[in-house]
Coordinates of C-alpha atoms in Angstrom, one line a residue:
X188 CA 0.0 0.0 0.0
X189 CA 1.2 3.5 -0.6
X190 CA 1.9 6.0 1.4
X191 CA -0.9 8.1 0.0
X192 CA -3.2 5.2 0.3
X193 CA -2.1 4.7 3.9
X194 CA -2.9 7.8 4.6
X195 CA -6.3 7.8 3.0
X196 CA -7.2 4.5 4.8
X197 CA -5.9 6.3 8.0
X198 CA -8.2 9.5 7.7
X199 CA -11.2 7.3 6.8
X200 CA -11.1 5.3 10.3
X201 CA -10.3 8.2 12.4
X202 CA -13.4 10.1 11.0
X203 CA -15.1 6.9 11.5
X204 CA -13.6 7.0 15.0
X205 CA -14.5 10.8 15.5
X206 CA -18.3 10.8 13.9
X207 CA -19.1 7.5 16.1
X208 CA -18.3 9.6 19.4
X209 CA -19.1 13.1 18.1
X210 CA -22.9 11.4 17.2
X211 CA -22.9 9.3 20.0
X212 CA -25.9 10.5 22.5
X213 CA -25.6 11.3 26.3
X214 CA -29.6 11.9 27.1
X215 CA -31.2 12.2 30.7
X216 CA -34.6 10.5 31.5
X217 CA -35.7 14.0 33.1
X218 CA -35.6 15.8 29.6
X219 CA -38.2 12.6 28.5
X220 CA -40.6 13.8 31.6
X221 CA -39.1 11.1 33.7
X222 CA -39.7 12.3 38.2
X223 CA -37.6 11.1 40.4
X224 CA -40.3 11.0 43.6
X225 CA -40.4 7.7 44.1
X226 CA -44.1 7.4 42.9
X227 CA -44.5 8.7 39.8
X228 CA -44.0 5.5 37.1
X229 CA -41.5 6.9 34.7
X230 CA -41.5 3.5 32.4
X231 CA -42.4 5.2 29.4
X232 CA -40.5 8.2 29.8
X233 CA -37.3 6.0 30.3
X234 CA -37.9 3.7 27.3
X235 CA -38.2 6.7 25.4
X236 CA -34.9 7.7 26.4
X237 CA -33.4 4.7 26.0
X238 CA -35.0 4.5 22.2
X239 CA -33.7 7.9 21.3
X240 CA -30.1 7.3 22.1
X241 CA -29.9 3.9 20.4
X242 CA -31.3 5.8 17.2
X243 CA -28.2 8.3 17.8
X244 CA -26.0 5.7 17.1
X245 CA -26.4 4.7 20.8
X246 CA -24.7 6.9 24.4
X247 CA -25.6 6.9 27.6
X248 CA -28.8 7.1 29.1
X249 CA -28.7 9.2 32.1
X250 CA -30.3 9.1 36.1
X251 CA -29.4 12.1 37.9
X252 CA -30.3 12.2 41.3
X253 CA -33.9 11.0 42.9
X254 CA -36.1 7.9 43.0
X255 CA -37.2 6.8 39.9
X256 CA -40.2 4.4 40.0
X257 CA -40.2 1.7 36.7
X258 CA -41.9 -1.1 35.5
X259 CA -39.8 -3.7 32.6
X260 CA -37.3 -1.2 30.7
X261 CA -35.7 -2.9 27.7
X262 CA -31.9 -1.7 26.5
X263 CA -31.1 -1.1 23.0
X264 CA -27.8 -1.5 21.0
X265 CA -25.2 0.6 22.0
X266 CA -27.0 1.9 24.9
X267 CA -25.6 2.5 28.6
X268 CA -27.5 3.4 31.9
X269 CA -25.5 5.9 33.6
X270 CA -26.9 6.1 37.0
X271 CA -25.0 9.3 39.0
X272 CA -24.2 8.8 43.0
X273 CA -27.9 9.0 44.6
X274 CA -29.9 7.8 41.6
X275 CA -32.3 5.0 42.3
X276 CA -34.1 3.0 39.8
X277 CA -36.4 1.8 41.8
X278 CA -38.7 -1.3 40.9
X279 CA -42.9 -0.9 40.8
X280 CA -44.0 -3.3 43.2
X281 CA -47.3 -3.5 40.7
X282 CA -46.3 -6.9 38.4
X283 CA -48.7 -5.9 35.8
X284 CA -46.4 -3.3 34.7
X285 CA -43.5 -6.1 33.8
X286 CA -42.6 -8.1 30.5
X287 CA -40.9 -11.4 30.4
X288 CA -39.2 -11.2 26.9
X289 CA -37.7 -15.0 27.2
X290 CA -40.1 -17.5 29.3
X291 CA -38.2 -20.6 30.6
X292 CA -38.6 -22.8 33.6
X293 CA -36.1 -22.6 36.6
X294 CA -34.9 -25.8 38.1
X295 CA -38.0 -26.4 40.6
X296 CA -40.2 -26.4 37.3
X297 CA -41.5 -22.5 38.4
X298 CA -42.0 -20.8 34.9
X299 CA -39.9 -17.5 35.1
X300 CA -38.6 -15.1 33.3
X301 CA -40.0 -11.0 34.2
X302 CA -37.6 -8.5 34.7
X303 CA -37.2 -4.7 35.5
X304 CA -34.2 -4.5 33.1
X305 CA -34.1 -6.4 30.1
X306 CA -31.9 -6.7 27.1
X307 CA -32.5 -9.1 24.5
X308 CA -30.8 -10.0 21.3
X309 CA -28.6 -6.8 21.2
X310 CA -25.1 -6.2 21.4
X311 CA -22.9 -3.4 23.6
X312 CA -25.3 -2.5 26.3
X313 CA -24.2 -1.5 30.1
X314 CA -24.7 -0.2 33.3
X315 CA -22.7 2.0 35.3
X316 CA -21.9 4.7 37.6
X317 CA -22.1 5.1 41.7
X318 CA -26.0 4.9 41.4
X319 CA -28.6 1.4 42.7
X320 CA -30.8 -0.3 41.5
X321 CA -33.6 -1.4 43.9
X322 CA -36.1 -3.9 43.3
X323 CA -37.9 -3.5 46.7
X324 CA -38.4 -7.5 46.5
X325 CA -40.1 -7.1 50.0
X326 CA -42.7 -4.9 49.1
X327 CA -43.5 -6.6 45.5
X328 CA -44.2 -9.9 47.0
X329 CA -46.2 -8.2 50.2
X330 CA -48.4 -6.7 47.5
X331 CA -48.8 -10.2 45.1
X332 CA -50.1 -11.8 48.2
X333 CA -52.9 -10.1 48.2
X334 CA -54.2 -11.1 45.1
X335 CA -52.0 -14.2 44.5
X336 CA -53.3 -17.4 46.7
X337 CA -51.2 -19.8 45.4
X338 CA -48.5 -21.6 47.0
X339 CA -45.3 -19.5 47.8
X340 CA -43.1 -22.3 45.5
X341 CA -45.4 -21.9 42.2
X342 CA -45.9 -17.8 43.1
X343 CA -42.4 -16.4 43.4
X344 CA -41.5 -17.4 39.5
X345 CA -44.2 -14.2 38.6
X346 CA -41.8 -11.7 40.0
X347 CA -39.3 -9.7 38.2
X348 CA -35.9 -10.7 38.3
X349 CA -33.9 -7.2 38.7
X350 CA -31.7 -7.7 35.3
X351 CA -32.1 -10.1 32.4
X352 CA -29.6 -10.5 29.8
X353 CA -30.5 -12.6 27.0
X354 CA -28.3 -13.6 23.6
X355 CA -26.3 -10.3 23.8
X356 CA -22.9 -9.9 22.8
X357 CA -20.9 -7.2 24.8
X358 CA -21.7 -6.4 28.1
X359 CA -20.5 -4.4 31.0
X360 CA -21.6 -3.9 34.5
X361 CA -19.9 -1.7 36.5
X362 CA -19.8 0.1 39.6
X363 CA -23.8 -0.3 40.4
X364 CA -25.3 -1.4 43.4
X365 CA -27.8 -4.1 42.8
X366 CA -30.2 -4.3 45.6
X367 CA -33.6 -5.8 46.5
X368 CA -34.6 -8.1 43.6
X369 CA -38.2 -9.8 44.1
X370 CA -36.3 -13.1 42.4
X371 CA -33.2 -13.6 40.9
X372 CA -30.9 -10.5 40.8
X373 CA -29.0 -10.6 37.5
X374 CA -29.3 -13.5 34.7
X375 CA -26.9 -13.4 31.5
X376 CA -28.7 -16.1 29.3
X377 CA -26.4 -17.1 26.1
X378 CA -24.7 -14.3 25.9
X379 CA -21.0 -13.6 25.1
X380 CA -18.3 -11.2 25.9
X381 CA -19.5 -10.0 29.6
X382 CA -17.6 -7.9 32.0
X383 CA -18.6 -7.1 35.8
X384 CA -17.0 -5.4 38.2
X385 CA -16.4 -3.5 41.3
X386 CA -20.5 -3.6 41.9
X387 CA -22.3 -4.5 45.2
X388 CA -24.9 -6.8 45.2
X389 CA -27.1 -7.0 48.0
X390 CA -30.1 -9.3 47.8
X391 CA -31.8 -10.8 50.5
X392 CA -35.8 -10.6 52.1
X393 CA -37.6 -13.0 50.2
X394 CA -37.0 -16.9 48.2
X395 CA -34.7 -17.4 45.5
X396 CA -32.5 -13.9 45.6
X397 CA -29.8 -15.5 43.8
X398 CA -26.9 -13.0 43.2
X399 CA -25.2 -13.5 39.5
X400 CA -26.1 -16.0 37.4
X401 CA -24.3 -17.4 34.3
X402 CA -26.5 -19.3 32.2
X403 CA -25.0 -21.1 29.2
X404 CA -22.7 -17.8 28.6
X405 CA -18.7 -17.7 27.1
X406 CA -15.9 -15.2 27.8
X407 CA -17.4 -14.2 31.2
X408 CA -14.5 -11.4 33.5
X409 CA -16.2 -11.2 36.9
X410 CA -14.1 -9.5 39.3
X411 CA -13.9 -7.5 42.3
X412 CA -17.0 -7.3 43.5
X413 CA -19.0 -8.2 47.1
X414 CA -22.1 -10.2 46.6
X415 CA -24.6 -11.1 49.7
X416 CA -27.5 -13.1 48.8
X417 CA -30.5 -15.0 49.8
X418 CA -30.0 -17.7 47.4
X419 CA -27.0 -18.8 45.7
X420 CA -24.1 -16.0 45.3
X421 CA -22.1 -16.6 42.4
X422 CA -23.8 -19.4 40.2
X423 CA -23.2 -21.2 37.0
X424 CA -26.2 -22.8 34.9
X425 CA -27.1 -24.3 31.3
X426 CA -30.7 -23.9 31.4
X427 CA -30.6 -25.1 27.6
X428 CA -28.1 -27.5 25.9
X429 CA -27.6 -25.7 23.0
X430 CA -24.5 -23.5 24.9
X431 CA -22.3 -24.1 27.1
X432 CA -20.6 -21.4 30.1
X433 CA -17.2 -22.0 28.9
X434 CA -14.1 -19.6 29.1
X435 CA -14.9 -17.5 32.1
X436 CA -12.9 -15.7 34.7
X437 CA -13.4 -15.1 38.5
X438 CA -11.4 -13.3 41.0
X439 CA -11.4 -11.3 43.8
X440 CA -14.9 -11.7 45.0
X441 CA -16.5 -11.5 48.8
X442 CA -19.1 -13.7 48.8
X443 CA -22.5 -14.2 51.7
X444 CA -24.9 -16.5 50.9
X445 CA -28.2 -18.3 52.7
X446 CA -27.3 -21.3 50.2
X447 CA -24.3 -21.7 47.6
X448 CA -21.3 -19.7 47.6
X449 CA -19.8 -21.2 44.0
X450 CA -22.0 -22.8 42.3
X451 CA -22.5 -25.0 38.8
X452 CA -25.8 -26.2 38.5
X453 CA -28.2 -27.3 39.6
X454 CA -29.6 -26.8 35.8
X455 CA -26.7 -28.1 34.1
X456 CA -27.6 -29.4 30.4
X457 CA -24.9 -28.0 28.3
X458 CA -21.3 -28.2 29.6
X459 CA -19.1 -26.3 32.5
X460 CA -15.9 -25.8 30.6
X461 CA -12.2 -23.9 30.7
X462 CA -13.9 -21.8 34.4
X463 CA -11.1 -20.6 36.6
X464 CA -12.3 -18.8 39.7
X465 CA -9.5 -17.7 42.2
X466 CA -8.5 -15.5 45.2
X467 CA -12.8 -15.4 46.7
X468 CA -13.5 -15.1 50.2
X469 CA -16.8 -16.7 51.3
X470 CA -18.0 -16.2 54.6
X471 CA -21.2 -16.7 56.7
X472 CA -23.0 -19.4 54.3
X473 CA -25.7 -21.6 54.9
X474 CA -25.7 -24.1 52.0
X475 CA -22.0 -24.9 50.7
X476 CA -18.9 -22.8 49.8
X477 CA -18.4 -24.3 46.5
X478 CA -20.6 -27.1 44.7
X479 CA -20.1 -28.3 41.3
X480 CA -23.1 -30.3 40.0
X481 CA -23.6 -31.7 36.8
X482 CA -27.2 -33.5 36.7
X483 CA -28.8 -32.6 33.6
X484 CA -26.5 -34.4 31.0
X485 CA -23.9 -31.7 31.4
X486 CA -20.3 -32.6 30.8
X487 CA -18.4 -30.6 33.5
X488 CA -14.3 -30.4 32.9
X489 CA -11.3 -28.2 32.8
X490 CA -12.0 -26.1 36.1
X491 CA -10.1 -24.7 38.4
X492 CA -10.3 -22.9 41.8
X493 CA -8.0 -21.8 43.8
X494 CA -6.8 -19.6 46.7
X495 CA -10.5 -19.4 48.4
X496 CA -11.1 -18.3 51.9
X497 CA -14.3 -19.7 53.5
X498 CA -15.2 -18.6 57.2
X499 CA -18.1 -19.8 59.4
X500 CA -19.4 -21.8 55.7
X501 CA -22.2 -25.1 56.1
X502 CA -20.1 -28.6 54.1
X503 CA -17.2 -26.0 52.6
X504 CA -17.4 -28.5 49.3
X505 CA -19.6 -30.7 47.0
X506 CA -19.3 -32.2 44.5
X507 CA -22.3 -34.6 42.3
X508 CA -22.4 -36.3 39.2
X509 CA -25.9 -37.1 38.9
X510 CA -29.0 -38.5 36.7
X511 CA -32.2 -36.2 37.5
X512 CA -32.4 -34.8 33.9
X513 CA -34.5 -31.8 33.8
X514 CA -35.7 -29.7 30.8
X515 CA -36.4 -26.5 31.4
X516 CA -37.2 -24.8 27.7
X517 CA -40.1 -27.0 26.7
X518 CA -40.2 -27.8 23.2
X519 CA -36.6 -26.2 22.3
X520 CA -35.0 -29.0 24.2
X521 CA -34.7 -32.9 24.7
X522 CA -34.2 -35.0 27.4
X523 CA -30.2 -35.2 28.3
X524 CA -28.1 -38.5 28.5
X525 CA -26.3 -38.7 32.2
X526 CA -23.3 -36.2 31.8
X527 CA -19.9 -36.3 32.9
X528 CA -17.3 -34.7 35.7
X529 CA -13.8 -34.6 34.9
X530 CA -10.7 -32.6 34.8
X531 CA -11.6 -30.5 37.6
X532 CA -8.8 -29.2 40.0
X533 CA -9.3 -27.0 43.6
X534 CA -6.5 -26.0 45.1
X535 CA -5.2 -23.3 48.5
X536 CA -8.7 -23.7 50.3
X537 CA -8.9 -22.4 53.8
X538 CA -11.7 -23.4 55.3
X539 CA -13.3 -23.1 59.1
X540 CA -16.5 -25.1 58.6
X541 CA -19.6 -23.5 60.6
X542 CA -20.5 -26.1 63.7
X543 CA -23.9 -25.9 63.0
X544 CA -24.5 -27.6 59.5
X545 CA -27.1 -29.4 57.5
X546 CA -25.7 -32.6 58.2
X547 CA -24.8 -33.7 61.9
X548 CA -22.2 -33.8 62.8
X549 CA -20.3 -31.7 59.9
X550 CA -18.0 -33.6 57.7
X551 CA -16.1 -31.6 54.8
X552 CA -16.2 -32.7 51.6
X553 CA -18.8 -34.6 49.7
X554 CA -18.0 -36.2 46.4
X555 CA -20.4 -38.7 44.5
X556 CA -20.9 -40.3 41.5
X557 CA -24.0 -43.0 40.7
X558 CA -23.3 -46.2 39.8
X559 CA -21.7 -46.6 36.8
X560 CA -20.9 -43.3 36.3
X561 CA -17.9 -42.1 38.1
X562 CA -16.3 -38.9 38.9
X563 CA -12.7 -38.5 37.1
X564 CA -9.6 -37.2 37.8
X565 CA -10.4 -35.1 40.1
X566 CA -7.7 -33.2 42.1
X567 CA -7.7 -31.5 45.4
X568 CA -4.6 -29.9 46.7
X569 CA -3.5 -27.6 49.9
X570 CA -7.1 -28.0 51.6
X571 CA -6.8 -27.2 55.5
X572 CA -10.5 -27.5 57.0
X573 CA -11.4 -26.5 60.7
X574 CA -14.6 -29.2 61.7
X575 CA -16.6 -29.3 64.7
X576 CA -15.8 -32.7 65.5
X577 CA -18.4 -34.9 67.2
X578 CA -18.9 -38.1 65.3
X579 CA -19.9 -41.5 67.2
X580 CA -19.0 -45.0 65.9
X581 CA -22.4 -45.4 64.8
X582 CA -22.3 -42.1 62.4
X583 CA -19.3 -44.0 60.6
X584 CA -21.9 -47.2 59.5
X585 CA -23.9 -44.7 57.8
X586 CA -25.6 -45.3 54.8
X587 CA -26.0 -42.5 52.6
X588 CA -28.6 -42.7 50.1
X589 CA -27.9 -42.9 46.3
X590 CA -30.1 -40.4 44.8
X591 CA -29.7 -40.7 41.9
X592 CA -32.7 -38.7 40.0
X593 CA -33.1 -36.6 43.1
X594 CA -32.3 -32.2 43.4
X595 CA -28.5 -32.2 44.3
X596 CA -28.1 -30.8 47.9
X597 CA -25.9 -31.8 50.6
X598 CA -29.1 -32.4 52.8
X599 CA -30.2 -35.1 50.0
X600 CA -26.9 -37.1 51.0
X601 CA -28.0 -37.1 55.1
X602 CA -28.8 -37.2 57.8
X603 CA -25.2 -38.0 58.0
X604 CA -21.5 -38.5 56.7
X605 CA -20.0 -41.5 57.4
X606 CA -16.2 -39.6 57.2
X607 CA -15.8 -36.1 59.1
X608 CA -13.1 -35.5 56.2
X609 CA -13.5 -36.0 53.1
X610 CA -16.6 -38.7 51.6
X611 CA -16.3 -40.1 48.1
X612 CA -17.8 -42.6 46.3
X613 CA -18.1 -43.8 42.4
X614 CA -14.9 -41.7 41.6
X615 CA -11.8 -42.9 39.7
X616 CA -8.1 -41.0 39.4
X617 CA -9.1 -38.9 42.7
X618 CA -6.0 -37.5 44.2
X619 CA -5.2 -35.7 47.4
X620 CA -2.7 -33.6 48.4
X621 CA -1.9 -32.2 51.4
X622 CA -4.9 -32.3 53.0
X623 CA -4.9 -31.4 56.5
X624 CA -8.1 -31.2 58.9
X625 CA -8.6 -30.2 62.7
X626 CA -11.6 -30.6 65.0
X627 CA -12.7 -29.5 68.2
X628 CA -13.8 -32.3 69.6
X629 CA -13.2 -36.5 69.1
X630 CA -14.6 -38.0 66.0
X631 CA -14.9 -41.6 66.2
X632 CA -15.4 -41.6 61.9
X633 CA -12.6 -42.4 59.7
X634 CA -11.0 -38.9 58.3
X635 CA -11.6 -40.6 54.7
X636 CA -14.2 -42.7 53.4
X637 CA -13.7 -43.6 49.8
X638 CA -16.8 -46.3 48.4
X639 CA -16.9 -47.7 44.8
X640 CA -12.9 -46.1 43.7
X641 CA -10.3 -46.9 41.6
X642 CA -6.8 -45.3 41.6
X643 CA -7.2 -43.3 44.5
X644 CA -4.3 -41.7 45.6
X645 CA -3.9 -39.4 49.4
X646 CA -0.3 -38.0 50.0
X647 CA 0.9 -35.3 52.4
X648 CA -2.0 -35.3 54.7
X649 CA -2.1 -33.9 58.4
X650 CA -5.2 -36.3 60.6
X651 CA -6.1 -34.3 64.0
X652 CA -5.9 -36.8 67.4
X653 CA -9.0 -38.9 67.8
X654 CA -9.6 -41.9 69.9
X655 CA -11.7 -45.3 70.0
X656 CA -11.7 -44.9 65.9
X657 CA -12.6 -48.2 64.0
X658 CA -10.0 -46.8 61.3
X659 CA -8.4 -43.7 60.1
X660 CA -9.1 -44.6 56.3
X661 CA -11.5 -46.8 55.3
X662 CA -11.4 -48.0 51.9
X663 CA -14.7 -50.1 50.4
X664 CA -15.1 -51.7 47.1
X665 CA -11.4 -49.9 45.9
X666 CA -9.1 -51.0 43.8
X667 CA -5.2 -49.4 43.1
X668 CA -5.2 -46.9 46.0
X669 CA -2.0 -45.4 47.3
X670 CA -1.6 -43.7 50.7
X671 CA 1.5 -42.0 51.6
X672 CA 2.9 -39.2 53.7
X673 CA 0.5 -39.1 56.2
X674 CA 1.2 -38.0 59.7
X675 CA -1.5 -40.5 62.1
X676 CA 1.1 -40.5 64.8
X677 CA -1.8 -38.6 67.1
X678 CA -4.5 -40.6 66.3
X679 CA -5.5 -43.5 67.8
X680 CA -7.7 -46.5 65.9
X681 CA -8.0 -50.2 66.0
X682 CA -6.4 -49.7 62.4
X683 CA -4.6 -47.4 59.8
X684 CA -6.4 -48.4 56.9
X685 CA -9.7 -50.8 57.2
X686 CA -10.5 -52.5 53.5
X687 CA -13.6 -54.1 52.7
X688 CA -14.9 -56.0 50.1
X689 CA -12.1 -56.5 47.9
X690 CA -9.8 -58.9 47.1
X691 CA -6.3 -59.3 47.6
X692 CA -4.1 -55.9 49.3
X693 CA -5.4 -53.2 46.6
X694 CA -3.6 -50.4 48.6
X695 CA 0.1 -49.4 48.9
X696 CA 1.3 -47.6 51.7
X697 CA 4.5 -45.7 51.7
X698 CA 5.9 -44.2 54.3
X699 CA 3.2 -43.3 56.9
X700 CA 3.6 -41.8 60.5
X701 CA 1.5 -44.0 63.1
X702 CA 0.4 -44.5 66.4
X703 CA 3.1 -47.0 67.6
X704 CA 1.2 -50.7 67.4
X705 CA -1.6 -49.3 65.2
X706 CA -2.1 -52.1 62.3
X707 CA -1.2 -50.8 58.9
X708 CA -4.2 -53.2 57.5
X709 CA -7.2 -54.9 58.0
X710 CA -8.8 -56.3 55.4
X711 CA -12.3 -57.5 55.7
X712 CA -14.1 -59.3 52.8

C-alpha cells in the first residue's frame, strides 16, 4: 500500500472514529418527563430515552439524582445506563407493569422469566456509575399476596428478576449497586463477551434472591465485586443444551450467601468448561462454599479454583455427578443423556466449617458419583479445613442414600456423613494432596471414606488426634489406591487403613507416620 493510500485508509477510520463519538448520544430521563419522587412510574418516559439514544448511534442514558419508579425497561444497541451517585431505579411493586421477553422454567419447574431490566438479542449495552438499583423485592411480594393465593413455591416465578440479559454480545456492568430483587438478581442467558466489576450486590428478604447468574454464557470477567445473597451468590447454569458457560474468569470476590457460595448447576444441560475462579472469600454461608453439580447431562471439565477463603461456611465443598435430567425450555429442548465430571482441580482452600450444619455432625467434603458413572480425575490440593468434631461409631456405619434422579443438595446425602473428612464414592483418578483437617472435639469416623474407587491416591496429609476410631481410612469396594505421607502418629484406631470387600491388598502404603502398634491393614471381605 502506498503511502498516500495509507494515509487515506488512516483518515477514513479516524473520521469513522470521530463521527461514532461526536454522534454518539448522552440523554437524561428527566428531559423525556421522567420524576424522580419515588411514585411517579417513569417507564415510558425512560424507554423513550433509552429509544432515542440507540437511534443516535447509541450513548448513555442518564439518572441524575432522585427515585425513579419503573416497570420492565428494555436496553437497545449501543445503549448505557448511567446512574450518577444518589440515583435510584427503583422497581414498581405493581407486576402488571412487567414483560418477560424469554419465558423458561427454573430448576424447581417454576416458569420464570419477568424482569425490570431487560436486554434481548442486542449487542454493547451496560450499566454504570455510583448509582442502585432497587427492586424492593419485599414490598413486591407483600403486595402479590394479596391477590396471589397460590403456593409460595409456584408464586415467586411471577416476579421480576432485577436484570435479564439474553443472547447479547458485549456487556458491562460496573460500579452499580444491585439491591432488592423480588427473584433472581441478575441472569446473562447465552450471551457472550461480559464484564462485571467492582459492583455490590445485596439481595436478601424473600425466596430465590440469587446473586449473579451465568447461564450457558462464554468469555465471562467477573471481578472484584461483594455479593450477599438470599439464594446462591455466584452461580453457573445451562438452562438449555444448545450453549455451554465456557471460558470464564473469576477473581477477587466477597461472597455471603443463605445457600451456595460457588456454584455450577443445579440446571446443568450444556457443559461447564475452561472456568477458573480464584483469590474469593466466602463467609457466613448456609448451603455450601463451593458445589459443582452436573445433573442434567452436562459434561463438566477443565475447572479450576484456587486460593478461596471460607469462614463460618455449612459442608465448605460438594461435589455430584448425577442423573435427575430436567428440561427446562419445553419444546426447544430434549431430554439429556447422564453427563460427565472430569478434569476439575481446587487447590489453596482455607476453610473453618460453621459447627452448625445441614448434616450432623459436619463432615467436609462430599463427592459422588451414581453407579456406573464415576467422577474422574479429580484433584484437590492444599485444603486445610477446621470441623466441629463430634462423630460417634455409629455415624461411621452410615448409609448414605444414592439419589440418583433426586435435586442435588448436601441435605439429599444425610442425615449423616459417614467420614468427618472427606466422603467419596463412584470416583476414579481422585487424588489428594496435602490435605490437612482439625476438630474441636473426638470424632470416632474415619477422616476418609472412599466407596466404589479406583486409583485413589492421598499424600501429604495432616489427621487431628482422635480416639476409639474403627480406622483412620477406610477404603470399600477400591481397587489401586496409594496412601503415603501421612502423619496419624496422634490418632489413635484399632487400624490405619480398614478395607472391605475387595480382594487381595489393593492399597500401597508408603511411608506413613503412626500410632506405635496401630495395624497398617485390615482387610475384611
Amino acid at each position: 500500500m502506498s503511502c498516500n493510500k495509507k494515509t487515506r485508509y488512516l483518515f477514513v477510520i479516524l473520521s469513522l472514529v470521530f463521527t461514532t463519538r461526536v454522534h454518539a448520544a448522552e440523554v437524561n430521563i428527566t428531559s423525556y418527563g421522567a420524576i424522580g419522587n419515588g411514585v411517579t412510574l417513569n417507564t415510558a418516559a425512560i424507554q423513550r430515552a433509552i429509544d432515542d439514544c440507540a437511534k443516535n448511534n447509541g450513548g448513555k442514558v442518564i439518572f441524575p439524582e432522585g427515585r425513579f419508579l419503573s416497570g420492565t425497561i428494555v436496553l437497545k444497541s449501543n445503549v448505557t445506563l448511567l446512574l450518577r451517585k444518589d440515583a435510584v431505579l427503583l422497581a414498581s411493586t405493581d407486576l402488571n407493569d412487567y414483560q418477560n421477553l424469554d419465558p423458561f422454567v427454573e430448576g424447581l419447574g417454576t416458569p420464570v422469566g419477568w424482569a425490570l431490566i431487560a436486554a434481548v438479542d442486542v449487542m454493547n449495552v451496560g450499566i454504570e456509575g455510583e448509582g442502585m438499583i432497587d427492586g424492593q423485592g419485599a414490598a413486591v411480594k407483600a403486595k402479590q399476596i394479596l391477590t396471589d393465593n397460590r403456593p409460595e413455591g409456584q408464586r415467586w416465578g411471577r416476579r421480576p428478576f432485577l436484570l435479564r440479559v439474553v443472547r447479547c454480545n458485549g456487556v458491562k456492568i460496573s460500579g452499580v449497586s444491585l439491591l432488592y430483587s423480588a427473584a433472581w438478581t441478575s441472569h446473562y442467558f447465552q450471551s457472550r463477551n461480559i464484564s462485571i466489576s467492582n459492583i455490590k450486590l445485596l439481595s436478601v428478604g424473600v425466596a430465590h434472591n440469587d446473586g449473579i447468574d451465568i447461564d450457558g454464557c462464554q468469555d465471562v470477567d467477573i471481578k472484584n465485586s461483594d455479593i450477599e445473597s438470599g439464594d446462591d451468590a455466584l452461580c453457573f447454569k445451562t438452562t438449555s443444551s444448545k450453549m455451554p458457560c465456557s471460558n470464564v474468569l473469576i477473581s477477587g470476590m466477597r461472597l455471603k450467601s443463605n445457600q451456595g457460595a460457588i456454584k455450577m448447576g443445579t440446571e446443568s444441560m450444556a457443559a461447564f468448561e475452561h472456568i477458573k475462579i480464584a483469590n474469593c472469600y466466602i463467609y457466613d454461608t448456609k448451603n455450601g462454599g463451593i458445589k459443582l453439580l452436573s445433573v442434567d447431562g452436562a459434561h463438566l471439565h477443565d475447572i479450576g479454583i484456587s486460593d478461596i477463603t471460607m469462614v463460618e461456611v455449612r459442608t465448605p465443598i460438594l461435589i455430584r455427578l448425577g442423573s435427575r435430567l430436567s428440561i427446562f425450555r419445553k419444546g426447544e429442548d430434549i431430554r439429556q443423556q447422564t453427563g460427565t465430571l472430569e478434569d476439575v482441580t481446587i487447590r489453596n482452600v482455607k476453610a473453618k466449617a460453621a459447627d452448625n450444619a445441614q448434616l450432623m455432625p459436619p463432615s467436609g467434603i462430599l463427592i459422588t458419583g451414581i453407579p456406573g458413572h464415576n467422577i474422574k480425575n479429580l484433584k484437590l490440593e492444599n485444603i486445610a479445613i477446621q470441623l466441629a468434631g463430634g462423630g460417634n461409631i455409629e455415624n461411621s456405619r452410615q448409609v448414605v442414600p444414592e439419589a440418583i434422579d433426586q435435586y442435588p443438595e448436601v441435605k439429599t446425602f444425610g442425615p449423616v456423613i459417614p467420614a468427618y473428612g472427606i466422603w467419596a464414592r463412584h470416583v476414579e483418578g481422585l487424588k489428594l494432596y496435602n490435605i490437612s483437617f482439625t476438630i474441636g472435639g473426638n470424632d470416632m469416623r474415619p477422616v476418609f471414606v472412599c466407596e466404589d474407587g479406583k486409583d485413589i491416591e492421598l499424600n501429604g496429609w495432616t489427621v487431628p488426634k482422635t480416639t476409639k476410631t474403627e480406622a483412620i481410612i477406610r477404603l470399600e469396594h477400591v481397587t489401586a489406591a496409594v496412601i503415603m505421607h501421612v502423619d496419624a502418629k496422634s490418632s489413635d484406631a484399632a487400624s490405619f487403613v480398614r478395607v472391605e470387600g475387595s480382594s487381595g491388598v489393593p492399597v500401597k502404603l508408603v511411608e506413613n507416620s503412626l500410632v506405635q502398634g496401630v495395624p497398617n491393614v485390615t482387610i475384611v471381605n
